[in-house]
Every structure is written in C-alpha cells, then in structure tokens.
Amino acid sequence: MATRTLETDVLVVGAGPVGLMLAGELRLGGAATVVLERRDAPTTESRASTLHARTMELLDSRGLLDALGTPPDEPRGHFGGVPLDLTLPSPWPGQWKVPQTRTEELLQDWALGLGADLRRGYALRAVRVSEESGAGVEAVAAGPGGRAVRVRARFVVGCDGEDSTLRRLTGAGFPGRDAGRELLRADVAGIDVPDRRFQRLEKGLAIAARRGDGVTRVMVHEFGAEPRGGEPEFGEVAQVWKRVTGEDISSGDPLWVNSFGDADRQLDAYRRGPVLFAGDAAHQQMPIGGQALNLGLQDAVNLGWKLAAEVRGRAPAGLLDTYHAERHAVGRRVLANIRAQALLLLGGPEVEPVRALLGELIAERPQVRAHLAGMISGLDIRYGADAEDPLLGARLPYVRLRGPEGPSDTADLLRAGGRGLLLDLAADARLRTAVRPWSDRIVTVSARPVPDSALGAARAVLVRPDGYVAWTGTDGTPDGPEIALKNWFGISDRN
C-alpha cells in the first residue's frame, strides 16, 4: 500500500460541522490544516437542524449568514418538552432551522475557500504522540483504492464524534453513564399524521413535524422501554409509534432511521499535550433542542484562534490551556441541563407534577424563563464569571453605535476576519497607542453607543477573536489594556 506523507500544523480528524468549523477558524488564524474524514462524501442525513442564537452570532461574525438566506426562525423552544420562549437580546433570537447537510456544506465551502486541505475517504488507523516536547504527532490513515496517508502535525484534534477513533487510539478515558432511555427517530415520506410537539400520551411521547417537501420526521418514546442496542429498523419504529399513538405508519417510505439515548459522558481533559478534542468526541449527550451541535460548534470557535496562535508562535504561555478550562466547564453545565431535560421529557407519569410546576415558573417568573433561555441559547456563557464587571468574560452584547462613518452596531464590528477588537467609546488616543504593537491582529474602532446601552459605563472594550470580552475600561479603571493584550494576544511581531 503506497503511503504519502503530509506535513501540517494541525490535523483535524472528522469533517462534520465541528471539524469543518475548526478548520476554518484555524485557517483564519494562519495555521496550515489537514482534515481527514472517513466518509467518501458529505452526509445526506440531517440529524441536527437547530442553530441557536449564540451560534448564529458566531456565524455572522465570520460573514457566513448571507449564504444561508433566511432560514425559518422559531422563537418558541422548550425545556424538557415544557414550552419556553427563547427570545433574548440578540440580532438572532430564537432557534433557526437549518438542515445539518446545509450547515456542513456552508462550513466546507468556507474552510476550503480559506485553504484547508480536506481528504475524504481516509479512516484513521494509528496515531503516535512524540515524547519530545513540542514535536507533535504522526498519524496514519487508510484511504480509497489502497492508498494511505501519513500526516505529521504539531497538533491533532479529534472532531470525530461520540465514537471517536482518535479517542480510542490515544487511550483517552470517557467517563460517564450509559443510556437508560432512548428516543426512536425516522424521516418518512408518504404518511399523513398530525403534527405533534412533545405530545405526552398514556403510553409514551410522540413528536411529528411535516416538512415542506412532504417528508415527516417522527420521534417516539415508549414509557419504561429500555434502549434496544444498535440502530432500529423502520418496522420497530412503526410498531412503537402504533402502540403509543394508535396510528399505522408502516406503509411509509423511510428515508432515514436512527435512535438516540440519554447517555452522558465527558472527557476529564479536552487537551493532553498535542492531542485535543472538540464536539461529541469530547462530550456525549442526548441531542435535546439542538444543544449538542451548538455546543460543538462553539468548542471549535473557542479553540481555533488559540491553537492557531500557538502554532504561529504568537500565543502567550497558558493560552491553549484555557480551551479546556473554559469549554470543559461550559460542557459540564450543558450536560447537566440536558440530564434534567431528559428526565422531564422521557419520564412517565411520575414526572408530571414537576413538569406542571416548571411550566408555572416559566409563565409567571420572567427571570426563570430568561435563565433557562440563556442557558439553552448559549447567550449566558461567561468565562471567569467571578469577575465583578458583568461584561468581562461575557460575549460582546449587541449594541447600536454611532461613529464617524455613520450608525453601526457591535455585530458589524465583530466581522473582523477572526481578529480581536478594541472598541474605543471615549475617543481616547492613548488606547490607540497602547494597542499599536498588536495592530496586525486587533482592529481598533472609535464609536459611541446609543444611550442606556448594555455597555453601561464602559469607555473601552477589548474583545477576543471569539467575541468574548477580555478587558473593559471605565472612568475608574486604574490600568490600560496592556496586561490583557499580553495575556490574550501574546507578544506582537513588532516587539
């Protein structure tokens, strides 16, 4: 078997949405990137179809939303099947319905356009991690027609799903719990059943949604049933559907059938030397409300700029380790809320009192609704939440601005090609002097917010490439942004 050798900065294993998002982020940061994918062609299965507000904001910051057109937006979501309005302050409130096939197509075009090297049909077979500090990894993958490729890289990132081959080959433990319940799912043509939104019947839970092309997605859980193991046949789905709803869908044409359970696992460490993990390779959870896909895409955006800075020699000490510190905590919190939702969604009559109480709290306590909506949408993520300044560590809020070139907003300013942003709100010439050594990686903009904006008393805001606030300056701030600049952006090429 002929083997070709490739040299690169970063090897990404897996070309699903997370791997492709990461590849684009790495290329934005100037890191050479090879992506290996075992599938010969992009998936035709649209497992995840929900993009939440924070993910839409990130895609917007990379200039990717115009290509999506205007996907359907549904402000009404749920928490464990209990209705929940997801509307919060954002340019993209609610949940946006984009088939996974379209998301992958969008991200693949973007990553390839930036110069990522995508190799399809290559299955990872071996990985060797060098014992020498900074020497990286060597991976071998078997490809089509007896071809093989050897990739030497400084880092490898597993984005290859909950059954991650990279995780298995490197011996990374994946502690957690196996599934105790499951939801059967199928896309079926040629059936006519009522649309159902988390309908709880005597024997189970039924969900049905008819698409514009006439295909109906059905999902069903029979109370008390244990996971069957392996993917179901359509006949099994039809039988359970009939027992729960009394309807016969067996004559339909199944386009796609699968199941997903409430398994719950998370890596202890998202990074081990030159080996890192993102998305479902780092955490396994029931894909309730689209949170799994969004969690993985946000992993990629957090990691990409940091890893690119590392391989280019620009990263300050410890920057790459903040990926685990920040995203493991976020993942742990998301997995906890998904466990709670799984109990509410798949539990039998015994959970009805809790569901009723939660429904009352959501309807009568606006702060409860906002808390749950922020958690599901990702808009409430805050890194270093113990800081006194509520802006610090949070995403830059959406604020309308007035500048020398006319009105704009913070969403416009974040479309900076993966660079950081210094937003000068007080026309302070000292800030421009302070940031000048980093001008190759930070955009500086002077503007004023509209009155009573979410920026409060801030006179300046330093924003990381992933859109999170790294420093704020107020009238009482004793120091300038220099320490934050060094902590997050390292030493400039000009120093």
Short mmCIF file of C-alpha atoms in Angstrom, two decimals:
data_model
loop_
_atom_site.label_atom_id
_atom_site.label_comp_id
_atom_site.label_asym_id
_atom_site.label_seq_id
_atom_site.Cartn_x
_atom_site.Cartn_y
_atom_site.Cartn_z
CA MET A 1 0.00 0.00 0.00
CA ALA A 2 1.56 3.28 -1.13
CA THR A 3 1.83 5.87 1.62
CA ARG A 4 2.10 9.59 1.06
CA THR A 5 3.45 11.85 3.80
CA LEU A 6 1.96 15.27 4.57
CA GLU A 7 3.36 17.92 6.88
CA THR A 8 0.98 20.39 8.53
CA ASP A 9 0.45 22.46 11.64
CA VAL A 10 -2.83 20.88 12.74
CA LEU A 11 -4.52 17.62 11.79
CA VAL A 12 -8.29 17.64 12.29
CA VAL A 13 -9.97 14.22 12.41
CA GLY A 14 -13.57 14.41 11.24
CA ALA A 15 -15.30 16.64 8.68
CA GLY A 16 -18.66 17.05 10.36
CA PRO A 17 -19.82 20.55 11.32
CA VAL A 18 -17.39 20.81 14.25
CA GLY A 19 -14.33 19.68 12.30
CA LEU A 20 -15.14 21.99 9.40
CA MET A 21 -15.79 24.93 11.71
CA LEU A 22 -12.46 24.32 13.41
CA ALA A 23 -10.65 24.03 10.08
CA GLY A 24 -11.99 27.42 9.01
CA GLU A 25 -11.04 29.02 12.33
CA LEU A 26 -7.52 27.60 12.12
CA ARG A 27 -7.06 28.93 8.61
CA LEU A 28 -8.33 32.36 9.66
CA GLY A 29 -5.53 32.33 12.23
CA GLY A 30 -2.94 31.29 9.66
CA ALA A 31 -2.44 27.65 10.71
CA ALA A 32 -1.86 25.04 7.98
CA THR A 33 -4.65 22.49 8.38
CA VAL A 34 -5.36 18.98 7.07
CA VAL A 35 -8.77 17.39 7.67
CA LEU A 36 -9.22 13.61 7.40
CA GLU A 37 -12.74 12.22 7.03
CA ARG A 38 -13.61 8.52 6.75
CA ARG A 39 -16.77 9.17 4.70
CA ASP A 40 -16.31 9.38 0.95
CA ALA A 41 -18.90 12.13 0.59
CA PRO A 42 -20.77 14.59 2.82
CA THR A 43 -23.61 13.13 4.83
CA THR A 44 -27.11 13.09 3.40
CA GLU A 45 -28.60 12.65 6.89
CA SER A 46 -29.77 15.79 8.65
CA ARG A 47 -29.55 14.79 12.27
CA ALA A 48 -29.22 18.24 13.82
CA SER A 49 -31.28 21.06 12.37
CA THR A 50 -31.30 23.75 15.08
CA LEU A 51 -28.89 26.66 15.36
CA HIS A 52 -29.28 28.75 18.49
CA ALA A 53 -28.73 32.48 18.90
CA ARG A 54 -25.11 32.36 20.05
CA THR A 55 -24.10 30.09 17.19
CA MET A 56 -25.87 32.38 14.72
CA GLU A 57 -23.93 35.31 16.15
CA LEU A 58 -20.65 33.44 15.65
CA LEU A 59 -21.54 32.51 12.07
CA ASP A 60 -22.49 36.13 11.48
CA SER A 61 -19.11 37.27 12.82
CA ARG A 62 -17.46 35.11 10.15
CA GLY A 63 -19.65 36.51 7.36
CA LEU A 64 -21.40 33.20 6.76
CA LEU A 65 -25.06 34.03 7.21
CA ASP A 66 -25.72 35.67 3.85
CA ALA A 67 -25.17 32.30 2.19
CA LEU A 68 -27.92 30.78 4.34
CA GLY A 69 -30.55 33.19 3.10
CA THR A 70 -33.39 33.46 5.60
CA PRO A 71 -33.87 30.14 7.36
CA PRO A 72 -37.06 29.60 9.38
CA ASP A 73 -36.87 31.08 12.87
CA GLU A 74 -38.90 29.69 15.75
CA PRO A 75 -38.82 31.77 18.94
CA ARG A 76 -40.60 29.04 20.86
CA GLY A 77 -38.35 26.30 22.16
CA HIS A 78 -38.69 24.01 25.14
CA PHE A 79 -37.03 22.77 28.30
CA GLY A 80 -37.59 19.04 28.54
CA GLY A 81 -40.71 19.39 26.42
CA VAL A 82 -42.12 22.25 28.51
CA PRO A 83 -42.73 25.25 26.18
CA LEU A 84 -40.17 28.04 26.55
CA ASP A 85 -39.84 31.35 24.71
CA LEU A 86 -36.16 31.63 23.74
CA THR A 87 -36.28 35.32 22.84
CA LEU A 88 -33.39 37.28 24.38
CA PRO A 89 -31.47 40.42 23.31
CA SER A 90 -29.55 39.31 20.20
CA PRO A 91 -29.64 40.01 16.47
CA TRP A 92 -30.63 36.34 16.07
CA PRO A 93 -33.09 35.42 18.85
CA GLY A 94 -34.85 32.09 18.89
CA GLN A 95 -33.83 28.90 17.11
CA TRP A 96 -33.04 28.77 13.41
CA LYS A 97 -33.90 25.70 11.39
CA VAL A 98 -31.01 24.78 9.09
CA PRO A 99 -30.57 21.14 7.98
CA GLN A 100 -27.23 19.69 9.04
CA THR A 101 -26.49 18.92 5.41
CA ARG A 102 -26.68 22.64 4.63
CA THR A 103 -24.60 23.59 7.66
CA GLU A 104 -21.87 21.16 6.58
CA GLU A 105 -21.98 22.43 3.00
CA LEU A 106 -21.66 26.03 4.19
CA LEU A 107 -18.73 25.30 6.52
CA GLN A 108 -16.96 23.08 3.99
CA ASP A 109 -17.08 25.79 1.32
CA TRP A 110 -15.78 28.32 3.84
CA ALA A 111 -12.93 26.14 5.14
CA LEU A 112 -11.82 25.08 1.67
CA GLY A 113 -12.02 28.66 0.45
CA LEU A 114 -9.61 29.62 3.23
CA GLY A 115 -7.16 26.90 2.17
CA ALA A 116 -7.93 23.91 4.40
CA ASP A 117 -6.83 20.55 2.92
CA LEU A 118 -9.77 18.12 3.18
CA ARG A 119 -9.13 14.42 2.44
CA ARG A 120 -12.30 12.30 2.22
CA GLY A 121 -12.36 8.52 2.38
CA TYR A 122 -9.44 8.31 4.82
CA ALA A 123 -10.01 6.34 8.03
CA LEU A 124 -7.60 6.91 10.90
CA ARG A 125 -5.66 3.74 11.74
CA ALA A 126 -2.79 4.76 14.01
CA VAL A 127 -1.53 7.74 15.97
CA ARG A 128 1.86 8.17 17.57
CA VAL A 129 2.44 11.00 20.01
CA SER A 130 6.07 12.09 20.26
CA GLU A 131 7.62 12.11 23.70
CA GLU A 132 9.71 15.13 22.74
CA SER A 133 8.28 18.43 23.88
CA GLY A 134 6.66 20.28 21.00
CA ALA A 135 7.41 17.53 18.46
CA GLY A 136 3.74 16.78 17.84
CA VAL A 137 2.06 13.71 16.41
CA GLU A 138 2.20 11.32 13.46
CA ALA A 139 -0.99 9.75 12.17
CA VAL A 140 -1.64 7.10 9.52
CA ALA A 141 -4.95 6.77 7.69
CA ALA A 142 -6.13 4.22 5.13
CA GLY A 143 -7.71 5.70 2.04
CA PRO A 144 -9.59 4.65 -1.08
CA GLY A 145 -8.01 2.32 -3.62
CA GLY A 146 -5.40 1.01 -1.20
CA ARG A 147 -3.88 4.43 -0.76
CA ALA A 148 -2.71 5.61 2.64
CA VAL A 149 -1.54 8.90 4.05
CA ARG A 150 0.84 9.68 6.86
CA VAL A 151 0.34 13.09 8.44
CA ARG A 152 2.94 14.74 10.62
CA ALA A 153 1.46 17.62 12.62
CA ARG A 154 2.22 19.67 15.67
CA PHE A 155 -1.29 19.05 16.99
CA VAL A 156 -4.19 16.71 16.27
CA VAL A 157 -7.81 17.48 17.16
CA GLY A 158 -10.49 14.80 17.37
CA CYS A 159 -13.78 16.06 15.96
CA ASP A 160 -14.89 12.55 15.04
CA GLY A 161 -17.98 12.14 17.17
CA GLU A 162 -19.06 10.21 20.23
CA ASP A 163 -17.42 7.01 18.92
CA SER A 164 -14.15 8.89 18.32
CA THR A 165 -11.40 6.81 16.75
CA LEU A 166 -8.77 9.28 17.94
CA ARG A 167 -10.03 8.96 21.48
CA ARG A 168 -9.77 5.16 21.28
CA LEU A 169 -6.32 5.16 19.67
CA THR A 170 -4.89 7.55 22.25
CA GLY A 171 -6.50 5.77 25.20
CA ALA A 172 -8.40 8.80 26.43
CA GLY A 173 -10.96 7.75 29.02
CA PHE A 174 -14.56 8.82 28.52
CA PRO A 175 -16.23 8.57 31.94
CA GLY A 176 -19.95 8.90 32.39
CA ARG A 177 -23.21 7.00 32.13
CA ASP A 178 -24.69 4.70 29.52
CA ALA A 179 -28.15 5.38 28.12
CA GLY A 180 -31.12 4.25 30.19
CA ARG A 181 -33.79 5.58 27.81
CA GLU A 182 -33.94 6.26 24.09
CA LEU A 183 -35.94 8.14 21.51
CA LEU A 184 -36.58 6.48 18.13
CA ARG A 185 -36.46 8.76 15.11
CA ALA A 186 -37.26 8.46 11.41
CA ASP A 187 -37.75 10.69 8.37
CA VAL A 188 -40.66 9.16 6.48
CA ALA A 189 -42.25 10.01 3.13
CA GLY A 190 -45.80 9.07 2.18
CA ILE A 191 -47.50 9.26 5.58
CA ASP A 192 -50.19 11.60 6.85
CA VAL A 193 -50.17 12.06 10.62
CA PRO A 194 -50.93 15.17 12.69
CA ASP A 195 -48.04 17.40 13.65
CA ARG A 196 -47.23 16.88 17.32
CA ARG A 197 -45.00 18.95 19.58
CA PHE A 198 -43.93 16.78 22.53
CA GLN A 199 -47.33 15.18 22.89
CA ARG A 200 -47.44 13.07 26.04
CA LEU A 201 -49.91 10.21 25.65
CA GLU A 202 -50.84 7.41 28.02
CA LYS A 203 -48.12 5.07 26.76
CA GLY A 204 -45.39 7.42 25.66
CA LEU A 205 -44.12 10.55 23.98
CA ALA A 206 -44.80 11.35 20.30
CA ILE A 207 -43.36 14.10 18.11
CA ALA A 208 -44.15 14.69 14.44
CA ALA A 209 -43.25 17.53 12.08
CA ARG A 210 -44.08 17.60 8.37
CA ARG A 211 -41.53 19.43 6.23
CA GLY A 212 -42.17 21.48 3.14
CA ASP A 213 -41.05 18.60 0.90
CA GLY A 214 -43.74 16.33 2.33
CA VAL A 215 -41.38 14.25 4.49
CA THR A 216 -42.44 13.83 8.11
CA ARG A 217 -39.94 13.45 10.92
CA VAL A 218 -41.36 11.26 13.66
CA MET A 219 -39.86 10.65 17.09
CA VAL A 220 -41.30 8.34 19.70
CA HIS A 221 -40.51 7.01 23.16
CA GLU A 222 -42.48 4.30 24.94
CA PHE A 223 -42.54 4.94 28.68
CA GLY A 224 -40.47 2.39 30.57
CA ALA A 225 -38.76 0.95 27.49
CA GLU A 226 -35.02 0.40 27.75
CA PRO A 227 -32.55 1.04 24.91
CA ARG A 228 -32.54 -1.82 22.43
CA GLY A 229 -28.89 -1.52 21.42
CA GLY A 230 -27.90 -0.76 17.83
CA GLU A 231 -29.88 1.18 15.28
CA PRO A 232 -33.55 0.23 14.91
CA GLU A 233 -35.29 -0.99 11.78
CA PHE A 234 -38.15 1.11 10.48
CA GLY A 235 -40.54 -1.71 11.33
CA GLU A 236 -39.63 -1.32 15.00
CA VAL A 237 -40.23 2.43 14.86
CA ALA A 238 -43.62 1.85 13.24
CA GLN A 239 -44.60 -0.70 15.90
CA VAL A 240 -43.70 1.61 18.79
CA TRP A 241 -45.43 4.53 17.06
CA LYS A 242 -48.62 2.49 16.75
CA ARG A 243 -48.51 1.36 20.39
CA VAL A 244 -48.09 4.95 21.58
CA THR A 245 -50.36 6.84 19.13
CA GLY A 246 -52.62 4.17 17.65
CA GLU A 247 -51.58 5.25 14.11
CA ASP A 248 -50.15 2.99 11.43
CA ILE A 249 -47.17 4.46 9.54
CA SER A 250 -45.76 1.13 8.35
CA SER A 251 -46.70 1.84 4.70
CA GLY A 252 -44.48 4.94 4.61
CA ASP A 253 -41.14 5.16 2.85
CA PRO A 254 -38.36 5.58 5.46
CA LEU A 255 -35.56 7.84 4.25
CA TRP A 256 -33.54 7.65 7.43
CA VAL A 257 -33.93 5.84 10.76
CA ASN A 258 -31.91 6.08 13.95
CA SER A 259 -32.23 6.38 17.71
CA PHE A 260 -30.53 8.38 20.40
CA GLY A 261 -30.36 7.75 24.10
CA ASP A 262 -29.67 9.73 27.24
CA ALA A 263 -26.05 8.62 27.62
CA ASP A 264 -23.93 11.19 29.41
CA ARG A 265 -20.12 11.30 29.12
CA GLN A 266 -17.37 13.91 29.20
CA LEU A 267 -13.62 13.72 28.89
CA ASP A 268 -11.69 14.64 32.02
CA ALA A 269 -9.30 16.67 29.86
CA TYR A 270 -10.02 18.25 26.47
CA ARG A 271 -6.27 18.54 25.93
CA ARG A 272 -3.45 16.09 26.53
CA GLY A 273 -0.28 17.62 25.13
CA PRO A 274 -0.60 17.83 21.34
CA VAL A 275 -3.91 15.87 21.33
CA LEU A 276 -7.17 17.79 21.73
CA PHE A 277 -10.86 17.01 21.35
CA ALA A 278 -13.95 19.03 20.44
CA GLY A 279 -17.64 18.41 19.92
CA ASP A 280 -19.12 14.98 20.58
CA ALA A 281 -15.62 13.48 20.75
CA ALA A 282 -15.20 15.44 23.99
CA HIS A 283 -18.73 15.13 25.38
CA GLN A 284 -21.68 12.85 24.70
CA GLN A 285 -25.20 13.97 25.49
CA MET A 286 -28.75 13.48 24.32
CA PRO A 287 -29.31 15.94 21.44
CA ILE A 288 -32.24 17.71 23.06
CA GLY A 289 -33.19 21.02 21.48
CA GLY A 290 -30.14 21.11 19.24
CA GLN A 291 -27.74 21.87 22.09
CA ALA A 292 -25.22 19.18 21.13
CA LEU A 293 -24.42 20.66 17.71
CA ASN A 294 -24.27 24.20 19.05
CA LEU A 295 -22.02 23.17 21.94
CA GLY A 296 -19.59 21.55 19.50
CA LEU A 297 -19.51 24.48 17.08
CA GLN A 298 -18.77 26.81 19.97
CA ASP A 299 -15.95 24.48 21.13
CA ALA A 300 -14.40 24.92 17.69
CA VAL A 301 -14.60 28.71 17.74
CA ASN A 302 -13.07 28.84 21.22
CA LEU A 303 -10.21 26.53 20.23
CA GLY A 304 -9.42 27.69 16.70
CA TRP A 305 -7.86 31.10 17.32
CA LYS A 306 -5.92 29.85 20.36
CA LEU A 307 -4.44 26.85 18.55
CA ALA A 308 -3.56 28.97 15.51
CA ALA A 309 -1.76 31.45 17.76
CA GLU A 310 0.14 28.57 19.37
CA VAL A 311 1.43 27.08 16.13
CA ARG A 312 2.40 30.52 14.82
CA GLY A 313 4.42 31.29 17.95
CA ARG A 314 2.17 34.14 18.99
CA ALA A 315 0.37 32.58 21.95
CA PRO A 316 1.21 33.72 25.47
CA ALA A 317 2.05 31.00 27.99
CA GLY A 318 -1.05 29.07 29.02
CA LEU A 319 -3.36 30.39 26.31
CA LEU A 320 -4.04 26.95 24.81
CA ASP A 321 -4.82 25.52 28.24
CA THR A 322 -7.68 27.99 28.58
CA TYR A 323 -9.53 25.93 25.97
CA HIS A 324 -10.05 23.10 28.45
CA ALA A 325 -10.58 25.45 31.39
CA GLU A 326 -13.33 27.36 29.60
CA ARG A 327 -15.06 24.76 27.48
CA HIS A 328 -15.00 21.84 29.94
CA ALA A 329 -16.92 23.97 32.43
CA VAL A 330 -19.43 25.01 29.75
CA GLY A 331 -19.82 21.40 28.63
CA ARG A 332 -20.37 20.20 32.18
CA ARG A 333 -23.15 22.74 32.66
CA VAL A 334 -24.83 21.89 29.36
CA LEU A 335 -24.71 18.16 30.13
CA ALA A 336 -26.34 18.84 33.49
CA ASN A 337 -29.24 20.76 31.94
CA ILE A 338 -29.66 18.05 29.30
CA ARG A 339 -29.85 15.37 32.02
CA ALA A 340 -32.61 17.36 33.69
CA GLN A 341 -34.43 17.76 30.38
CA ALA A 342 -34.14 14.04 29.57
CA LEU A 343 -35.83 13.19 32.87
CA LEU A 344 -38.67 15.61 32.13
CA LEU A 345 -39.00 14.53 28.51
CA LEU A 346 -38.77 10.75 28.75
CA GLY A 347 -40.06 10.18 32.26
CA GLY A 348 -43.51 8.69 32.67
CA PRO A 349 -46.47 9.93 34.73
CA GLU A 350 -44.22 10.31 37.77
CA VAL A 351 -42.64 13.50 36.33
CA GLU A 352 -45.95 15.28 35.61
CA PRO A 353 -46.00 17.27 38.90
CA VAL A 354 -42.50 18.59 38.20
CA ARG A 355 -43.42 19.48 34.62
CA ALA A 356 -46.51 21.35 35.82
CA LEU A 357 -44.52 23.30 38.40
CA LEU A 358 -41.81 24.20 35.88
CA GLY A 359 -44.47 25.38 33.44
CA GLU A 360 -45.90 27.71 36.09
CA LEU A 361 -42.48 29.12 36.95
CA ILE A 362 -41.68 29.80 33.29
CA ALA A 363 -45.02 31.50 32.70
CA GLU A 364 -45.11 33.57 35.90
CA ARG A 365 -41.46 34.32 36.65
CA PRO A 366 -39.70 36.20 33.81
CA GLN A 367 -36.31 35.65 35.41
CA VAL A 368 -36.82 31.87 35.30
CA ARG A 369 -37.69 32.00 31.60
CA ALA A 370 -34.69 34.23 30.86
CA HIS A 371 -32.34 31.99 32.87
CA LEU A 372 -33.38 28.84 31.00
CA ALA A 373 -33.41 30.62 27.63
CA GLY A 374 -29.90 31.96 28.22
CA MET A 375 -28.66 28.50 29.13
CA ILE A 376 -30.13 26.80 26.04
CA SER A 377 -29.22 29.55 23.57
CA GLY A 378 -25.63 29.89 24.81
CA LEU A 379 -26.11 33.63 25.30
CA ASP A 380 -25.38 33.42 29.03
CA ILE A 381 -21.90 31.88 28.68
CA ARG A 382 -19.37 33.82 30.69
CA TYR A 383 -15.76 32.81 31.13
CA GLY A 384 -14.42 33.78 34.55
CA ALA A 385 -17.85 34.52 35.97
CA ASP A 386 -16.41 35.55 39.34
CA ALA A 387 -15.28 38.91 37.92
CA GLU A 388 -17.10 41.94 39.32
CA ASP A 389 -17.56 43.55 35.90
CA PRO A 390 -20.56 41.81 34.28
CA LEU A 391 -19.14 42.47 30.80
CA LEU A 392 -15.81 40.76 31.49
CA GLY A 393 -15.77 37.22 30.12
CA ALA A 394 -19.21 37.56 28.53
CA ARG A 395 -19.90 37.87 24.83
CA LEU A 396 -19.83 41.42 23.49
CA PRO A 397 -23.52 42.37 23.66
CA TYR A 398 -25.42 43.60 20.66
CA VAL A 399 -25.39 47.40 20.86
CA ARG A 400 -26.18 50.08 18.30
CA LEU A 401 -23.33 52.53 17.79
CA ARG A 402 -22.75 55.98 16.34
CA GLY A 403 -19.39 56.54 14.68
CA PRO A 404 -17.66 58.94 12.29
CA GLU A 405 -18.87 56.90 9.33
CA GLY A 406 -22.48 56.76 10.47
CA PRO A 407 -24.55 54.30 12.51
CA SER A 408 -23.41 50.72 13.00
CA ASP A 409 -23.60 48.06 15.69
CA THR A 410 -21.33 45.65 17.51
CA ALA A 411 -22.34 42.80 15.18
CA ASP A 412 -20.87 44.78 12.27
CA LEU A 413 -17.61 45.33 14.15
CA LEU A 414 -17.17 41.65 15.01
CA ARG A 415 -16.91 40.75 11.32
CA ALA A 416 -13.16 41.30 11.60
CA GLY A 417 -11.88 38.16 9.90
CA GLY A 418 -11.04 36.32 13.11
CA ARG A 419 -9.12 39.20 14.66
CA GLY A 420 -9.65 40.83 18.04
CA LEU A 421 -11.43 44.15 18.51
CA LEU A 422 -10.66 47.20 20.62
CA LEU A 423 -13.79 49.31 20.80
CA ASP A 424 -12.91 52.85 21.89
CA LEU A 425 -16.05 54.50 23.24
CA ALA A 426 -14.41 57.67 24.52
CA ALA A 427 -12.12 58.76 21.66
CA ASP A 428 -9.10 58.06 23.86
CA ALA A 429 -5.91 58.47 21.83
CA ARG A 430 -3.94 56.59 24.50
CA LEU A 431 -5.79 53.39 23.61
CA ARG A 432 -4.64 53.53 20.00
CA THR A 433 -1.07 53.96 21.20
CA ALA A 434 -1.40 51.04 23.61
CA VAL A 435 -2.80 48.65 21.00
CA ARG A 436 -0.49 49.68 18.16
CA PRO A 437 2.03 46.82 18.70
CA TRP A 438 -0.86 44.36 18.17
CA SER A 439 -2.41 46.17 15.20
CA ASP A 440 -1.73 43.15 12.96
CA ARG A 441 -4.24 41.10 14.94
CA ILE A 442 -6.61 43.62 16.53
CA VAL A 443 -8.99 46.05 14.81
CA THR A 444 -9.45 49.37 16.63
CA VAL A 445 -12.73 51.26 16.18
CA SER A 446 -13.93 54.51 17.75
CA ALA A 447 -17.68 54.87 18.25
CA ARG A 448 -20.27 55.84 20.82
CA PRO A 449 -23.11 53.62 21.99
CA VAL A 450 -26.71 54.75 21.97
CA PRO A 451 -27.93 55.90 25.42
CA ASP A 452 -28.62 53.27 28.09
CA SER A 453 -26.87 50.52 26.15
CA ALA A 454 -25.74 47.18 27.55
CA LEU A 455 -22.17 48.51 27.58
CA GLY A 456 -23.02 50.57 30.65
CA ALA A 457 -20.22 52.83 31.86
CA ALA A 458 -17.51 51.22 29.73
CA ARG A 459 -15.22 53.68 27.94
CA ALA A 460 -13.39 50.91 26.08
CA VAL A 461 -13.79 47.19 25.47
CA LEU A 462 -11.19 44.66 24.30
CA VAL A 463 -12.76 41.65 22.59
CA ARG A 464 -11.16 38.29 21.78
CA PRO A 465 -11.45 36.76 18.27
CA ASP A 466 -14.28 34.53 19.51
CA GLY A 467 -16.34 37.55 20.56
CA TYR A 468 -15.82 37.42 24.35
CA VAL A 469 -14.73 40.46 26.36
CA ALA A 470 -11.15 40.30 27.65
CA TRP A 471 -10.91 43.77 29.25
CA THR A 472 -13.06 46.79 29.91
CA GLY A 473 -12.05 50.32 30.77
CA THR A 474 -14.17 52.73 32.80
CA ASP A 475 -13.50 56.08 34.43
CA GLY A 476 -12.33 54.19 37.49
CA THR A 477 -10.17 51.60 35.72
CA PRO A 478 -6.63 52.03 37.08
CA ASP A 479 -4.77 50.35 34.23
CA GLY A 480 -4.91 50.26 30.46
CA PRO A 481 -5.40 47.18 28.29
CA GLU A 482 -1.69 46.23 28.09
CA ILE A 483 -1.87 43.33 30.55
CA ALA A 484 -4.96 41.86 28.86
CA LEU A 485 -3.33 42.32 25.46
CA LYS A 486 -0.30 40.31 26.56
CA ASN A 487 -2.40 37.68 28.35
CA TRP A 488 -4.65 37.01 25.34
CA PHE A 489 -2.71 38.15 22.28
CA GLY A 490 0.88 37.46 23.30
CA ILE A 491 3.89 39.32 22.02
CA SER A 492 3.40 41.20 18.78
CA ASP A 493 5.57 40.51 15.75
CA ARG A 494 6.67 44.14 16.08
CA ASN A 495 8.09 43.69 19.59
#
